[in-house]
Coordinates of C-alpha atoms in Angstrom, one line a residue:
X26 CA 0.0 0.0 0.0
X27 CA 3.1 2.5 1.2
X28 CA 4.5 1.5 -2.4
X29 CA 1.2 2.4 -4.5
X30 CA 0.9 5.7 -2.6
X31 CA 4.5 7.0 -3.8
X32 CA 3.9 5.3 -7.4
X33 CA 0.7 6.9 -8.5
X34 CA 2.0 10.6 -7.4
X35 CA 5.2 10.1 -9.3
X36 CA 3.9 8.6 -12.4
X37 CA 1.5 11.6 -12.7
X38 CA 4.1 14.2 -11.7
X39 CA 6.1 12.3 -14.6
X40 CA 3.3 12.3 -17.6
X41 CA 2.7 16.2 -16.4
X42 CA 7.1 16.8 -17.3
X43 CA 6.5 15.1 -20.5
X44 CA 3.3 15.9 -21.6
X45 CA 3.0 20.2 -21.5
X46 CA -0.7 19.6 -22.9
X47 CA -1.1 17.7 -19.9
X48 CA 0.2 20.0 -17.2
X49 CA -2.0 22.9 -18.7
X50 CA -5.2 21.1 -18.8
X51 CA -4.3 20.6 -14.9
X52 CA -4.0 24.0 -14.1
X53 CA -6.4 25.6 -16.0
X54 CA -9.0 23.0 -14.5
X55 CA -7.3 20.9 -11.9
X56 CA -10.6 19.1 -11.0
X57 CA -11.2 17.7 -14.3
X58 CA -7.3 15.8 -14.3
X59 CA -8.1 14.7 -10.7
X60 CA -11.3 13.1 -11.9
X61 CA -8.9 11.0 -14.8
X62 CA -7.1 9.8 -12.0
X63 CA -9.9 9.3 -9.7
X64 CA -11.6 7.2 -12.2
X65 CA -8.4 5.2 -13.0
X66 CA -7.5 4.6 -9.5
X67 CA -11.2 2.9 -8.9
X68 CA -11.0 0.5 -11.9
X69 CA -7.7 -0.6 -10.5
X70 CA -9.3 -1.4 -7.2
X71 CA -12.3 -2.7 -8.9
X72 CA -10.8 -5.5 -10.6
X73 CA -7.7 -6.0 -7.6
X74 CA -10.2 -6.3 -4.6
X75 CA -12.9 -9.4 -6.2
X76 CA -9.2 -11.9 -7.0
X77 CA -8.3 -10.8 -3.3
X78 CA -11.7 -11.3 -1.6
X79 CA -11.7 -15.0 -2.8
X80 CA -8.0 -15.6 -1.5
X81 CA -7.6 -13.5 1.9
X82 CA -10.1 -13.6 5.1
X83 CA -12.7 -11.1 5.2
X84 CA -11.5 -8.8 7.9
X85 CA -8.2 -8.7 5.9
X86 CA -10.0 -7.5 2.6
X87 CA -12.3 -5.1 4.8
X88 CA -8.6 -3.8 5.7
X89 CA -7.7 -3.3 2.8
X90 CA -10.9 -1.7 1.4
X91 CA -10.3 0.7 3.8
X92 CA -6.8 1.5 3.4
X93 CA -7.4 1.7 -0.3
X94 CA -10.4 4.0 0.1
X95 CA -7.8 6.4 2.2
X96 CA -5.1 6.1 0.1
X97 CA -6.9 6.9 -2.8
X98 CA -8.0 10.2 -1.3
X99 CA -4.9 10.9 -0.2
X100 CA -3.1 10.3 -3.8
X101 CA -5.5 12.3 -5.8
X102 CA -4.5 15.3 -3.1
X103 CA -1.2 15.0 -3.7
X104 CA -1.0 14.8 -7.0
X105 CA -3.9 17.9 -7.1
X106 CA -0.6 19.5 -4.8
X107 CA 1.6 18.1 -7.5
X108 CA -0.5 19.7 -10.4
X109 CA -0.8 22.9 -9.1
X110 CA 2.8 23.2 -8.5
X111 CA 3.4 21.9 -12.3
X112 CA 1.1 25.1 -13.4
X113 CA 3.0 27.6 -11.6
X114 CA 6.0 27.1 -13.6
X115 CA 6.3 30.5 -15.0
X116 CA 5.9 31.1 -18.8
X117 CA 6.1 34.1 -20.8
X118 CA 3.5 36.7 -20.3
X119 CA 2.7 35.7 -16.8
X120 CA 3.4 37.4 -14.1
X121 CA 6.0 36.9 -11.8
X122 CA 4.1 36.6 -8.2
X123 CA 1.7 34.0 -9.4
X124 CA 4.1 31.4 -10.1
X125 CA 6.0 32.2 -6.6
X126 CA 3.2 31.6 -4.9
X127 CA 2.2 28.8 -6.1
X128 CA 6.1 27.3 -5.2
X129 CA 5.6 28.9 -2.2
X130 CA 2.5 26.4 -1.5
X131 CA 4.8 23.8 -2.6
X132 CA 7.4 24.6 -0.1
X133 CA 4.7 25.5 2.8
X134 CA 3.0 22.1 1.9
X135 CA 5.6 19.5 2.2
X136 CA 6.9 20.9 5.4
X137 CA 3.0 20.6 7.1
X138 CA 3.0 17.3 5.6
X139 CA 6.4 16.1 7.6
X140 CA 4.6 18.0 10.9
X141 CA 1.4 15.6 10.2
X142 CA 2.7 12.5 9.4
X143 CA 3.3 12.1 13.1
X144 CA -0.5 13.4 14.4
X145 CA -2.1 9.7 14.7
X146 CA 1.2 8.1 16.9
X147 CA 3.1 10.7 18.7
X148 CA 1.9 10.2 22.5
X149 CA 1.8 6.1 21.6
X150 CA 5.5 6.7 20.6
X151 CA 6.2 9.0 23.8
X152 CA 5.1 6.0 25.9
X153 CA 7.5 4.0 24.2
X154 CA 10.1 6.2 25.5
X155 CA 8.7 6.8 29.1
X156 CA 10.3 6.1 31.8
X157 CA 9.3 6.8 35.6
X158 CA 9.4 10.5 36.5
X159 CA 8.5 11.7 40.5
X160 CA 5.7 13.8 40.2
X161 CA 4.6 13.1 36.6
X162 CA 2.5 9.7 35.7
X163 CA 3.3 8.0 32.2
X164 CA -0.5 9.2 30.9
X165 CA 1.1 13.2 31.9
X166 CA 4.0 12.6 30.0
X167 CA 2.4 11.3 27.1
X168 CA 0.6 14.7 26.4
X169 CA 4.0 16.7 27.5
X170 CA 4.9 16.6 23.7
X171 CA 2.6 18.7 22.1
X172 CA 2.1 20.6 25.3
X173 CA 6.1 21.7 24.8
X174 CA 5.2 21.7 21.2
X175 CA 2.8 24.8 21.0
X176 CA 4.1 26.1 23.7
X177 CA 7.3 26.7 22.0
X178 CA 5.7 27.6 18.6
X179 CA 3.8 30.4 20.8
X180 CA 7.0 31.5 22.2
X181 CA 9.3 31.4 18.8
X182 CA 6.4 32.9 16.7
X183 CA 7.2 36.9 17.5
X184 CA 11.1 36.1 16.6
X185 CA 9.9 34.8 13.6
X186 CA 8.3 37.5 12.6
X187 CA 11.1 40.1 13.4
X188 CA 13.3 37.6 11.2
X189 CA 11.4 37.9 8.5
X190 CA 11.1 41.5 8.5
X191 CA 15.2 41.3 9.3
X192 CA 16.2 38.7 6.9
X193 CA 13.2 38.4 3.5
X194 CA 11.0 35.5 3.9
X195 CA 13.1 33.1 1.8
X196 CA 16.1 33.5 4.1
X197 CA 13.0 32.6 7.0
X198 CA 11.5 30.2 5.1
X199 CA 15.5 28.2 4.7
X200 CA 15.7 29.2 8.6
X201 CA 12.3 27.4 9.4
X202 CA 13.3 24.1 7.4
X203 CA 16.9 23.4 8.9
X204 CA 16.0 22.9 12.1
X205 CA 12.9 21.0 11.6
X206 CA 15.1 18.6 9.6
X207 CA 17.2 17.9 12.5
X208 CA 14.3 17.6 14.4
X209 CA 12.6 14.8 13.3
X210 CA 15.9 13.2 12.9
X211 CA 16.9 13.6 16.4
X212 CA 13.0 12.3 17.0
X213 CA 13.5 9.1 14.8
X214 CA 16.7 8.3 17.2
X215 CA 15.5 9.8 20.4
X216 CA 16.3 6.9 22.9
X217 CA 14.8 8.6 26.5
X218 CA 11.6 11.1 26.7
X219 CA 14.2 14.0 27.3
X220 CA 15.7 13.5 23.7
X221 CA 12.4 13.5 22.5
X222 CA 11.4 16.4 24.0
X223 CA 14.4 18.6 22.9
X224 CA 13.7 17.2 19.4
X225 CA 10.3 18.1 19.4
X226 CA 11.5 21.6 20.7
X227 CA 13.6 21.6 17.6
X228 CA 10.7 21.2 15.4
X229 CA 9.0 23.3 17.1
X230 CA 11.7 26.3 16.2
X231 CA 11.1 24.8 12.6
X232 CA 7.0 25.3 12.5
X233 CA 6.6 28.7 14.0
X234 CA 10.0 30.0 11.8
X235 CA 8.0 28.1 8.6
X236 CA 4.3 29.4 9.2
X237 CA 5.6 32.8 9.8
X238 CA 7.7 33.1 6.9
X239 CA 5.2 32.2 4.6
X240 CA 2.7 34.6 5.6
X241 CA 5.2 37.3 5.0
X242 CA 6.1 35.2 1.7
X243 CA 2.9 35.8 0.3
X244 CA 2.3 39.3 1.6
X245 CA 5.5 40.5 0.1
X246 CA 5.1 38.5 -3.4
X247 CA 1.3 39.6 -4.5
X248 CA -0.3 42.8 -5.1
X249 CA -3.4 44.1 -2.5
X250 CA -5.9 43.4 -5.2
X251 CA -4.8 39.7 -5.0
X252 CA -3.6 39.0 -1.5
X253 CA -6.7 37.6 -0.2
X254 CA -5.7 34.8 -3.0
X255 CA -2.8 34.5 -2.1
X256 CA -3.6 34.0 1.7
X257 CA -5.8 31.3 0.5
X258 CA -3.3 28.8 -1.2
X259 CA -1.1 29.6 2.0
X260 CA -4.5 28.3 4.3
X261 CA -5.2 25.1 1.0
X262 CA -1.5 24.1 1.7
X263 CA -2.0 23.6 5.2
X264 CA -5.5 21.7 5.3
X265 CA -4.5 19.4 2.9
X266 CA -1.3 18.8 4.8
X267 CA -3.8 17.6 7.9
X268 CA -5.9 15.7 5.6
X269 CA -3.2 13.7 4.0
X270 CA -0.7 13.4 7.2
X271 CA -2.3 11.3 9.9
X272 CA -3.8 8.8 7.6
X273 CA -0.4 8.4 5.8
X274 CA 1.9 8.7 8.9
X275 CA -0.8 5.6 10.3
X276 CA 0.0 3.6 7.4
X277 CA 3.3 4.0 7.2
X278 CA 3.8 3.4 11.1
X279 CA 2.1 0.2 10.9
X280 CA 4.2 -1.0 7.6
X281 CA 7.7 0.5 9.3
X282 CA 7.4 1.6 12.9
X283 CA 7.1 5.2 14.2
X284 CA 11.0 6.0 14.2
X285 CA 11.1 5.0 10.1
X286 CA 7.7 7.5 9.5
X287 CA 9.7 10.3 11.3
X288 CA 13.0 9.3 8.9
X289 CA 10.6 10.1 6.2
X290 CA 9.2 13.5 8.0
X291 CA 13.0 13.9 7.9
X292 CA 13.0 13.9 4.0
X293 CA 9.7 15.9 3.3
X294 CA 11.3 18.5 5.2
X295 CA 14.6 18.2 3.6
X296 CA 12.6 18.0 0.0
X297 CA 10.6 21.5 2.0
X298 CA 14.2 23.3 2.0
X299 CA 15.3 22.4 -2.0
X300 CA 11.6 23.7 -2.9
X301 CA 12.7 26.9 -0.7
X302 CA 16.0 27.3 -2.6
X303 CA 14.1 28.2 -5.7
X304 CA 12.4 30.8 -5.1
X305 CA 12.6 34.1 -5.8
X306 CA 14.2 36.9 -3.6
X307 CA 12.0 39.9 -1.6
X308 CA 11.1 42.5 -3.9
X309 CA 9.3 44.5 -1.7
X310 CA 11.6 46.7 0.7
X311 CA 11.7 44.9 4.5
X312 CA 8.9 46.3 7.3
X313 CA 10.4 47.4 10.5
X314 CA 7.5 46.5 12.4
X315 CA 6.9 47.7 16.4
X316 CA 8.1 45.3 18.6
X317 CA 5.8 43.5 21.2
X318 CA 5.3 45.2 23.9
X319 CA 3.1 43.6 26.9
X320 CA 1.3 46.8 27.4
X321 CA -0.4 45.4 23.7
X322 CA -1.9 42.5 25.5
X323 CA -2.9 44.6 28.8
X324 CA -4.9 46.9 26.6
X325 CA -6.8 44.4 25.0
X326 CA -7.4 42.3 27.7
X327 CA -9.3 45.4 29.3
X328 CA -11.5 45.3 26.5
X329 CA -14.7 42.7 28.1
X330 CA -15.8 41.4 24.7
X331 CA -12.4 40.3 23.6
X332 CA -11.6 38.8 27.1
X333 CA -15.1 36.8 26.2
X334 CA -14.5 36.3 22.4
X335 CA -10.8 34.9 23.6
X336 CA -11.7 32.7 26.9
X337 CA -15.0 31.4 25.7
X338 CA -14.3 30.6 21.7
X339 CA -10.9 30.8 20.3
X340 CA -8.2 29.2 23.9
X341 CA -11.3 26.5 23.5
X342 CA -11.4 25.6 19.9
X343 CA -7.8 25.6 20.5
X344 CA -7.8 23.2 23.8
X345 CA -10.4 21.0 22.2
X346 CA -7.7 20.6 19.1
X347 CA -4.9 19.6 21.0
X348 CA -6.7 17.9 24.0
X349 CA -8.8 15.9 22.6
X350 CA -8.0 15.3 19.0
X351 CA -4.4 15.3 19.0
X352 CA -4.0 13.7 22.5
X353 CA -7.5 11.6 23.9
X354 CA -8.4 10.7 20.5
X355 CA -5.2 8.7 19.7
X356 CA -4.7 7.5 23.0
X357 CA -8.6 6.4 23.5
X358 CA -8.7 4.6 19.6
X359 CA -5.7 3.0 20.6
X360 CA -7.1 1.6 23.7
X361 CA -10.0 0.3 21.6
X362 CA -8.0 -1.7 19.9
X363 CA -7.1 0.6 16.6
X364 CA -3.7 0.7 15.0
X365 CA -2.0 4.1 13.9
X366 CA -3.1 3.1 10.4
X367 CA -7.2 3.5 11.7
X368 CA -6.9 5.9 13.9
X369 CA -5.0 8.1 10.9
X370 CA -8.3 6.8 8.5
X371 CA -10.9 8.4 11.7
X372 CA -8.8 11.5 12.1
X373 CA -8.8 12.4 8.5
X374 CA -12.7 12.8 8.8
X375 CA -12.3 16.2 10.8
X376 CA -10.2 17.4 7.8
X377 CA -13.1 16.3 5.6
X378 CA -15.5 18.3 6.8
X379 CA -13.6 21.5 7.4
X380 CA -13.0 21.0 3.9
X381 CA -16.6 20.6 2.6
X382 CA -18.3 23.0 5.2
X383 CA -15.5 25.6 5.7
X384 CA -15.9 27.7 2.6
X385 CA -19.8 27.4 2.4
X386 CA -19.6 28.8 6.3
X387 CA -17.6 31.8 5.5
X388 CA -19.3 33.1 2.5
X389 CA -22.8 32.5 4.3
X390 CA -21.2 34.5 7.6
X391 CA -19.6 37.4 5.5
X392 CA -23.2 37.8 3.7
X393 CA -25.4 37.9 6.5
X394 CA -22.7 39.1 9.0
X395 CA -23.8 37.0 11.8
X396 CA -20.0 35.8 12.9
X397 CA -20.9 35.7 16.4
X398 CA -23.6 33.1 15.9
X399 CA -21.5 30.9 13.7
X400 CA -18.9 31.0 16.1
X401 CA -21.4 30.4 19.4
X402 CA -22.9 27.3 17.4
X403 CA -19.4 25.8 16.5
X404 CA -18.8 26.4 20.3
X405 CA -22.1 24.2 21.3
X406 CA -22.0 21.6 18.5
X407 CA -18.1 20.9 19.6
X408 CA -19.1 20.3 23.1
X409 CA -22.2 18.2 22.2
X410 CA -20.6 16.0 20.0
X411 CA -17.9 15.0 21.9
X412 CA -20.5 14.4 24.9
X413 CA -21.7 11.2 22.5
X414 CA -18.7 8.9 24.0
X415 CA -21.7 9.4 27.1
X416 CA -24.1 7.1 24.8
X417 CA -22.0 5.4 21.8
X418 CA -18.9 3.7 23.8
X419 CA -16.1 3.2 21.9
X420 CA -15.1 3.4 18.3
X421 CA -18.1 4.9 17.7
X422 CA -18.9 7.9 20.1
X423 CA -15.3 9.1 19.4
X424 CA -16.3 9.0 15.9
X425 CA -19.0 11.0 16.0
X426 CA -16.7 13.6 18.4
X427 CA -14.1 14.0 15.7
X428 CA -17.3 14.7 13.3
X429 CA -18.8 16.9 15.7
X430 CA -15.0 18.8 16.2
X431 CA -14.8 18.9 12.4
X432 CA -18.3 21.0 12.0
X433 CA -17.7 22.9 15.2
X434 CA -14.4 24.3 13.6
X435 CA -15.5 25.0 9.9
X436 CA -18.7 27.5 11.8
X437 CA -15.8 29.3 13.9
X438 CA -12.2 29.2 12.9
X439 CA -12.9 31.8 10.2
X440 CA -15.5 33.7 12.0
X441 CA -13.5 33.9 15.6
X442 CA -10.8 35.9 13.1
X443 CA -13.6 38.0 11.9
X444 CA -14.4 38.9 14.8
X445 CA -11.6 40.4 16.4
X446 CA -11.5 43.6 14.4
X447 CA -15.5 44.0 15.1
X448 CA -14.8 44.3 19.1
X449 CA -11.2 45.4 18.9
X450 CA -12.2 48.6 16.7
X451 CA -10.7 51.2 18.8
X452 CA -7.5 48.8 19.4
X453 CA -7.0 48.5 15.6
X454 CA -7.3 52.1 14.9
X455 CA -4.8 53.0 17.6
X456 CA -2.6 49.9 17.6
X457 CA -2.6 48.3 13.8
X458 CA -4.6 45.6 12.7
X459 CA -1.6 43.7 12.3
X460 CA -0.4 44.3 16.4
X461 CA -3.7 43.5 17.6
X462 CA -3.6 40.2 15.5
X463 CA -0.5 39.4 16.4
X464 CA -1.5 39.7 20.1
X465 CA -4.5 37.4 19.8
X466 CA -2.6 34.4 18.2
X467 CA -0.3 34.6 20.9
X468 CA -2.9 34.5 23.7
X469 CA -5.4 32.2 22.0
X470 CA -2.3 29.3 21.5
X471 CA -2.5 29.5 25.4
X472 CA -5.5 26.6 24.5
X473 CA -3.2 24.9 22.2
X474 CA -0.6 24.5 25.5
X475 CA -2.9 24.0 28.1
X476 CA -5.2 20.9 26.2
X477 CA -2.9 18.0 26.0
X478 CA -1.7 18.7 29.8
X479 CA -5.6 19.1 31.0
X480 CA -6.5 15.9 28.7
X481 CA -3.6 14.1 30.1
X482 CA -4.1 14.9 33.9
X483 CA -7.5 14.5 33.6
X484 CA -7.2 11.0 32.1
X485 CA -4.6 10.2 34.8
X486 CA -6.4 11.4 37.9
X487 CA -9.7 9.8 36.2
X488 CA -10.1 7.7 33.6
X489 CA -10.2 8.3 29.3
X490 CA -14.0 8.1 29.6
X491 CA -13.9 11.0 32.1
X492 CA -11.5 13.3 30.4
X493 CA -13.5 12.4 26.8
X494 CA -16.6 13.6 29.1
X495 CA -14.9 16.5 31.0
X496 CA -13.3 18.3 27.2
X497 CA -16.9 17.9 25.9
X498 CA -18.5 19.5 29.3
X499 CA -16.4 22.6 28.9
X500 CA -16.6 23.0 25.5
X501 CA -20.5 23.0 25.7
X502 CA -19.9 25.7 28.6
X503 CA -17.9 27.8 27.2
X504 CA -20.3 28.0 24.0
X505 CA -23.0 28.8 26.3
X506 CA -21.2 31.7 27.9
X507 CA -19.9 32.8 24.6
X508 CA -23.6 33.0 23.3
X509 CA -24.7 34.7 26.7
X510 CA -22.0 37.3 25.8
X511 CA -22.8 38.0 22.4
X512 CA -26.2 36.5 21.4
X513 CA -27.8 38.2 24.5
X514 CA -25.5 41.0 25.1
X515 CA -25.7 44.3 23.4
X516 CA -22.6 45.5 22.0
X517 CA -20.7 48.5 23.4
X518 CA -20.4 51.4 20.9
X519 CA -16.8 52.1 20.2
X520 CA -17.1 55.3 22.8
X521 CA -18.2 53.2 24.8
X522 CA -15.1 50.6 24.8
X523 CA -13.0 53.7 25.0
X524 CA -14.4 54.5 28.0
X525 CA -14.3 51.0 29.6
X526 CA -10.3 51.8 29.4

């Protein structure tokens, strides 16, 4: 199956080198060349899987099924990635920024895929590696990993961003991959919890360095008029990372073992930094941008509708994503009796839906203008969802809490960001848009730190059940009080918020 998944890219990335017809069909209509392969992939399968199912057992073909189903989702993606990067090969009479972004993605995307790969295993592999600690159980330290993880990312990110501005994005963008390589090296080796940890931390320098740089990347390399564009390959690059990481990184696990699936993180982020090399210098002169000062946080945090729209929506959506699916989720599946190939398949249905529902949501919230609501439902439907373990036990209930997380986050990841200039409109005027933004990510990753450690020491001092129950209990809390605020609530005029500082 590992083998078929690297074929099928590289014998499309090959017929799209030697056929130019090919490669401009592709990126005038992408979709139509992904339905050719689509439809060749399925008559493959269709005439492999009837010899099989009359020489293999049927829970070995029902295996299969599904690892074919995945895998064929996850090739046509990649070679969709593949395609696109193909067409933004500049030719004459195009312009210059189009193509650079579209490396750019290239670049941006094989680095989130190496970060993904490792999203369906990484606190089964920690517990490989634990050892007894005073003070800290072995269900603690299995969540300390992406605790340190975001934690780090939060506290590299405004570097990043000065290096940029310092050094061009492609400089960053080199600067982000170098480390990261040496990271999941380090990982693949890591013989104690403490290696892995300083690895992670590694990778960690990598990701925020990465992320930040490409941001600035596209900013630099495309005109106002097509920046929103541009921002929205940067966003494609990273969700179809997600989607096609944990269900890969599963299967690859289960064919090799976690430490060869970090060797091959290793090489996607090596492959990251020779796409890097390619492109093209700043041409825009460098921003000296006004340093973070705490004051910046202070002054928001006075402001009672951000406090709300930050401790009751976005450090939640946040908590919810690392606590529960990146931490219980793995943990619990595994528990169940699911190997890192399944519980790769289940996670890739939160991608899914963002996916399908996320655009639909924020065209529907930008005509009618109700972000608040979107955002208050996505609170509520989170929370309920994952309260189903309460009445489906097992497979099943977490199932439907990774569905229930998927829909919850296509109504408010948008609309949480659309938000923050509505109550912040005095702040943005006086501060920058891009200050006050700047201050927000930094505060709402604070959820992104805090939910594998509550997961974990809620699962230790509890049970899985419990902390499954718990994450779901607080999310559909925090929803409520989030709707109380700003379903119920009257916004403040803008004198008004002036006057509350």
């Amino acid at each position: 199956m590992a083998i078929l998944t690297a074929a099928i890219p590289a014998i499309l990335w090959s017929a799209g080198l030697l056929l130019p017809s090919f490669r401009r069909l592709a990126g005038a209509t992408p979709l139509r060349g992904l339905t050719v392969v689509a439809a060749a992939m399925l008559a493959f399968c269709a005439m492999t899987l009837p010899g099989l199912a009359g020489l293999l057992p049927a829970e070995t073909v029902r295996g299969f099924f599904y690892d074919a189903a995945v895998l064929l989702v996850v090739c046509l993606l990649l070679v969709f990635e593949g395609l696109l990067l193909l067409a933004a090969r500049p030719g004459r009479g195009e312009p210059e920024p189009a193509s650079a972004v579209g490396r750019m993605r290239a670049s941006l995307f094989l680095f989130m895929l190496a970060e993904e790969l490792s999203r369906s295993f990484l606190p089964l592999y920690a517990r490989e590696l634990y050892t007894p600690v005073p003070g800290l159980s072995e269900t603690v330290m299995m969540g300390l990993p992406i605790g340190l993880f975001m934690a780090l990312v939060a506290v590299f990110t405004p570097f990043a961003g000065h290096w940029a501005d310092r050094f061009g994005s492609r400089r960053t963008l080199l600067l982000g991959t170098l480390p990261a390589v040496a990271g999941f090296i380090g990982t693949a080796m890591a013989g104690s919890m403490a290696e892995l940890l300083l690895w992670r931390g590694a990778c960690a320098l990598g990701y925020a360095v990465m992320f930040i740089g490409a941001q600035g990347f596209v900013a630099r390399h495309t005109p106002a008029d097509r920046r929103a564009r541009g921002m929205a390959q940067f966003v494609a690059a990273v969700i179809v990372a997600g989607l096609c990481g944990a269900p890969l990184g599963g299967i690859l696990a289960d064919q090799f073992g976690y430490r060869a699936t970090f060797a091959v993180s290793a090489l996607l982020a090596l492959a990251a930094a020779a796409a890097v090399t390619l492109l093209p210098a700043d041409r825009t002169e460098r921003v000296q941008r006004r340093p973070f000062r705490m004051g910046d946080a202070t002054a928001l945090l006075a402001n009672p509708r951000f406090l709300a729209l930050l401790l009751f929506s976005s450090v939640p959506t946040k908590l919810m994503l690392t606590g529960y699916l990146f931490y219980l989720v793995p943990v619990s599946l595994h528990g169940a009796g699911e190997t890192p190939a399944g519980i790769g398949r289940l996670m890739m249905t939160y991608g899914l839906i963002i996916v399908l529902l996320g655009p639909w949501v924020s065209k529907v919230a930008d005509r009618t203008g109700r972000h608040a609501l979107f955002a208050g439902l996505g609170g509520l439907i989170g929370g309920a969802g994952t309260l189903a373990i309460l009445q489906e036990q097992g497979v099943a209930g977490i199932l439907i809490g990774i569905a229930a997380l998927g829909v919850a986050h296509a109504l408010n990841n948008a609309t949480q960001l659309a938000l923050v200039p509505e109550v912040c409109r005095a702040d943005c005027a006086r501060m920058g848009d891009s200050s006050v933004f700047a201050v927000y990510r930094l505060l709402e990753r604070g959820g992104s730190v805090i939910g594998p450690l509550l997961a974990a020491a809620l699962a230790d001092r509890f049970g899985m059940q419990a902390a499954l129950v718990a994450l779901g209990a607080l999310g559909m809390l925090c929803g409520t009080a989030f709707c109380v605020v700003f379903l119920l609530v009257p916004s403040a005029s803008p004198a008004a918020g002036e006057a509350v500082r």
